[in-house]
Amino acid sequence: KVPVATITITVSAKSTVAQILADVDSFILSNHSTLNDSKTVKFTVKDQLGRAYTNFDKVKVERLSAPLQSNGSMVIDQLIQVGDEVPVQVNSNGEFELEFEGADKAEGTYVYKVTIDKVSRVVTVTVKRPSSTEAAYYKLELSTNSIDMKVNSWDQTFEKAVTFKIIGYAQNGVKVSEF
């Protein structure tokens, strides 16, 4: 019995959550009632070797702070579903999204903590009231600033898109309209 070849096998520890990244950590939402302003935050979860971690379908979302009422207690408004088991859809890259909504919410700063297996990421949301209901100026908002024009060679499809919105802002810089 003579060995024919040798193979190097590397055994590493069980994959665990090591890092949660967010595409944005803080942002501003308008509480204008007819605008229904919201922001979708994309989270990416990595294991200890930097690979995508996909072994979960629920996250813990906690509100750490919110604006205070006149009696000193925090407002009851929630910008997102909170709880120990908030369901999410995780893709093969370890990415999932949570949507924060500002319409008709109390003005002020809200801080939320998203946790998976004892690893957390904090997101800060500032809700502001527009100074008027009329737009003082407009901006063009694109869904992306660049796009890979590569066609999938195996089926000749092109599944890329860029969406755009025209956003109207009040004099104080808070959204009041969207087209």
mmCIF file of C-alpha atoms in Angstrom, residues 1-155:
data_model
loop_
_atom_site.group_PDB
_atom_site.id
_atom_site.type_symbol
_atom_site.label_atom_id
_atom_site.label_comp_id
_atom_site.label_asym_id
_atom_site.label_seq_id
_atom_site.Cartn_x
_atom_site.Cartn_y
_atom_site.Cartn_z
ATOM 1 C CA LYS A 1 0.000 0.000 0.000
ATOM 2 C CA VAL A 2 1.753 3.065 -1.340
ATOM 3 C CA PRO A 3 0.223 6.546 -1.049
ATOM 4 C CA VAL A 4 -0.658 7.928 -4.463
ATOM 5 C CA ALA A 5 -1.308 11.577 -3.537
ATOM 6 C CA THR A 6 -1.678 13.890 -0.600
ATOM 7 C CA ILE A 7 -4.441 16.376 -0.015
ATOM 8 C CA THR A 8 -4.377 19.345 2.331
ATOM 9 C CA ILE A 9 -7.596 19.667 4.309
ATOM 10 C CA THR A 10 -8.263 22.715 6.436
ATOM 11 C CA VAL A 11 -10.799 22.343 9.211
ATOM 12 C CA SER A 12 -12.115 25.550 10.755
ATOM 13 C CA ALA A 13 -14.545 26.306 13.532
ATOM 14 C CA LYS A 14 -18.298 26.272 12.976
ATOM 15 C CA SER A 15 -19.497 29.332 11.067
ATOM 16 C CA THR A 16 -20.804 32.014 13.444
ATOM 17 C CA VAL A 17 -21.862 35.634 13.024
ATOM 18 C CA ALA A 18 -18.851 37.910 13.324
ATOM 19 C CA GLN A 19 -19.979 41.111 11.624
ATOM 20 C CA ILE A 20 -23.164 42.900 10.589
ATOM 21 C CA LEU A 21 -22.729 45.691 8.046
ATOM 22 C CA ALA A 22 -25.378 48.231 7.063
ATOM 23 C CA ASP A 23 -25.396 50.223 3.825
ATOM 24 C CA VAL A 24 -26.334 53.276 5.913
ATOM 25 C CA ASP A 25 -26.081 53.832 9.694
ATOM 26 C CA SER A 26 -28.045 57.073 9.976
ATOM 27 C CA PHE A 27 -30.536 58.957 7.846
ATOM 28 C CA ILE A 28 -33.419 61.454 7.914
ATOM 29 C CA LEU A 29 -37.096 60.699 7.274
ATOM 30 C CA SER A 30 -39.926 63.171 6.756
ATOM 31 C CA ASN A 31 -43.034 62.778 8.911
ATOM 32 C CA HIS A 32 -45.215 64.482 6.271
ATOM 33 C CA SER A 33 -48.429 62.412 6.354
ATOM 34 C CA THR A 34 -49.143 62.230 2.619
ATOM 35 C CA LEU A 35 -45.547 61.491 1.569
ATOM 36 C CA ASN A 36 -45.188 58.129 3.376
ATOM 37 C CA ASP A 37 -41.410 58.584 3.503
ATOM 38 C CA SER A 38 -39.444 55.406 4.170
ATOM 39 C CA LYS A 39 -35.905 54.071 3.875
ATOM 40 C CA THR A 40 -34.895 50.474 3.214
ATOM 41 C CA VAL A 41 -31.612 49.580 4.906
ATOM 42 C CA LYS A 42 -29.645 46.642 3.516
ATOM 43 C CA PHE A 43 -27.694 44.610 6.068
ATOM 44 C CA THR A 44 -24.896 42.172 5.189
ATOM 45 C CA VAL A 45 -23.908 39.451 7.656
ATOM 46 C CA LYS A 46 -20.428 37.862 7.617
ATOM 47 C CA ASP A 47 -18.928 34.961 9.545
ATOM 48 C CA GLN A 48 -15.532 34.825 11.261
ATOM 49 C CA LEU A 49 -13.793 34.051 7.944
ATOM 50 C CA GLY A 50 -15.443 36.938 6.088
ATOM 51 C CA ARG A 51 -17.877 34.700 4.214
ATOM 52 C CA ALA A 52 -21.590 35.338 3.837
ATOM 53 C CA TYR A 53 -23.546 34.048 6.850
ATOM 54 C CA THR A 54 -27.023 32.826 5.899
ATOM 55 C CA ASN A 55 -28.001 30.510 8.754
ATOM 56 C CA PHE A 56 -30.847 32.671 10.126
ATOM 57 C CA ASP A 57 -34.323 33.864 9.151
ATOM 58 C CA LYS A 58 -35.133 36.104 12.131
ATOM 59 C CA VAL A 59 -33.386 39.062 13.753
ATOM 60 C CA LYS A 60 -33.844 40.870 17.038
ATOM 61 C CA VAL A 61 -34.808 44.546 16.626
ATOM 62 C CA GLU A 62 -34.810 46.796 19.712
ATOM 63 C CA ARG A 63 -35.600 50.483 20.022
ATOM 64 C CA LEU A 64 -32.895 51.941 22.249
ATOM 65 C CA SER A 65 -34.158 55.506 22.308
ATOM 66 C CA ALA A 66 -36.860 57.762 20.883
ATOM 67 C CA PRO A 67 -38.076 61.343 21.293
ATOM 68 C CA LEU A 68 -39.520 62.200 24.697
ATOM 69 C CA GLN A 69 -43.079 63.221 25.404
ATOM 70 C CA SER A 70 -43.922 66.152 27.683
ATOM 71 C CA ASN A 71 -44.190 63.735 30.652
ATOM 72 C CA GLY A 72 -40.608 62.539 30.101
ATOM 73 C CA SER A 73 -41.416 59.082 28.700
ATOM 74 C CA MET A 74 -40.499 57.976 25.187
ATOM 75 C CA VAL A 75 -43.109 58.288 22.438
ATOM 76 C CA ILE A 76 -44.838 55.056 21.499
ATOM 77 C CA ASP A 77 -44.213 55.502 17.758
ATOM 78 C CA GLN A 78 -42.243 52.707 16.092
ATOM 79 C CA LEU A 79 -40.537 53.212 12.744
ATOM 80 C CA ILE A 80 -40.133 49.464 12.245
ATOM 81 C CA GLN A 81 -41.405 46.186 13.690
ATOM 82 C CA VAL A 82 -39.533 45.420 16.915
ATOM 83 C CA GLY A 83 -39.145 42.164 18.803
ATOM 84 C CA ASP A 84 -36.931 39.155 19.449
ATOM 85 C CA GLU A 85 -37.974 37.333 16.271
ATOM 86 C CA VAL A 86 -38.561 39.752 13.407
ATOM 87 C CA PRO A 87 -38.729 37.644 10.210
ATOM 88 C CA VAL A 88 -36.337 38.514 7.363
ATOM 89 C CA GLN A 89 -35.516 37.060 3.958
ATOM 90 C CA VAL A 90 -31.796 36.320 3.688
ATOM 91 C CA ASN A 91 -30.193 35.882 0.272
ATOM 92 C CA SER A 92 -27.134 33.749 -0.558
ATOM 93 C CA ASN A 93 -24.838 36.744 0.070
ATOM 94 C CA GLY A 94 -25.999 37.023 3.698
ATOM 95 C CA GLU A 95 -28.031 40.151 2.913
ATOM 96 C CA PHE A 96 -31.439 41.166 4.220
ATOM 97 C CA GLU A 97 -33.415 44.396 4.335
ATOM 98 C CA LEU A 98 -35.417 46.283 6.945
ATOM 99 C CA GLU A 99 -37.692 49.207 6.105
ATOM 100 C CA PHE A 100 -38.038 52.230 8.387
ATOM 101 C CA GLU A 101 -41.148 54.426 7.952
ATOM 102 C CA GLY A 102 -41.493 58.055 9.044
ATOM 103 C CA ALA A 103 -45.025 59.122 8.051
ATOM 104 C CA ASP A 104 -46.995 60.670 10.934
ATOM 105 C CA LYS A 105 -44.275 59.793 13.476
ATOM 106 C CA ALA A 106 -43.136 62.095 16.273
ATOM 107 C CA GLU A 107 -40.302 64.426 15.370
ATOM 108 C CA GLY A 108 -36.927 63.521 16.872
ATOM 109 C CA THR A 109 -34.179 60.909 16.882
ATOM 110 C CA TYR A 110 -34.838 57.171 17.101
ATOM 111 C CA VAL A 111 -32.090 54.620 17.704
ATOM 112 C CA TYR A 112 -32.605 50.944 16.834
ATOM 113 C CA LYS A 113 -30.334 47.955 17.439
ATOM 114 C CA VAL A 114 -30.416 44.946 15.096
ATOM 115 C CA THR A 115 -28.951 41.767 16.630
ATOM 116 C CA ILE A 116 -28.104 38.323 15.281
ATOM 117 C CA ASP A 117 -26.448 35.800 17.619
ATOM 118 C CA LYS A 118 -25.069 38.423 20.042
ATOM 119 C CA VAL A 119 -23.614 40.611 17.261
ATOM 120 C CA SER A 120 -25.346 43.972 16.773
ATOM 121 C CA ARG A 121 -25.555 46.988 14.505
ATOM 122 C CA VAL A 122 -27.114 50.311 15.499
ATOM 123 C CA VAL A 123 -29.165 52.454 13.108
ATOM 124 C CA THR A 124 -30.064 56.068 13.942
ATOM 125 C CA VAL A 125 -33.097 57.641 12.294
ATOM 126 C CA THR A 126 -33.956 61.333 12.583
ATOM 127 C CA VAL A 127 -37.585 62.190 11.851
ATOM 128 C CA LYS A 128 -38.173 65.812 10.850
ATOM 129 C CA ARG A 129 -41.203 67.914 10.023
ATOM 130 C CA PRO A 130 -41.112 69.916 6.766
ATOM 131 C CA SER A 131 -41.268 73.693 7.297
ATOM 132 C CA SER A 132 -44.045 73.932 4.685
ATOM 133 C CA THR A 133 -46.164 71.699 2.461
ATOM 134 C CA GLU A 134 -44.790 73.329 -0.691
ATOM 135 C CA ALA A 135 -41.468 72.300 -2.230
ATOM 136 C CA ALA A 136 -38.819 75.017 -2.254
ATOM 137 C CA TYR A 137 -36.497 72.977 -4.509
ATOM 138 C CA TYR A 138 -36.227 69.557 -6.176
ATOM 139 C CA LYS A 139 -33.526 66.888 -6.451
ATOM 140 C CA LEU A 140 -33.152 63.834 -8.660
ATOM 141 C CA GLU A 141 -32.554 60.630 -6.671
ATOM 142 C CA LEU A 142 -31.162 57.539 -8.441
ATOM 143 C CA SER A 143 -31.352 53.979 -7.127
ATOM 144 C CA THR A 144 -27.671 53.532 -7.994
ATOM 145 C CA ASN A 145 -24.784 55.622 -9.315
ATOM 146 C CA SER A 146 -23.266 52.827 -11.407
ATOM 147 C CA ILE A 147 -24.430 49.641 -13.076
ATOM 148 C CA ASP A 148 -22.626 46.590 -14.436
ATOM 149 C CA MET A 149 -23.815 46.162 -18.037
ATOM 150 C CA LYS A 150 -22.707 42.522 -18.236
ATOM 151 C CA VAL A 151 -25.215 40.169 -19.864
ATOM 152 C CA ASN A 152 -25.672 36.740 -18.292
ATOM 153 C CA SER A 153 -23.936 34.588 -20.907
ATOM 154 C CA TRP A 154 -25.845 31.453 -20.005
ATOM 155 C CA ASP A 155 -29.293 32.839 -20.855
#
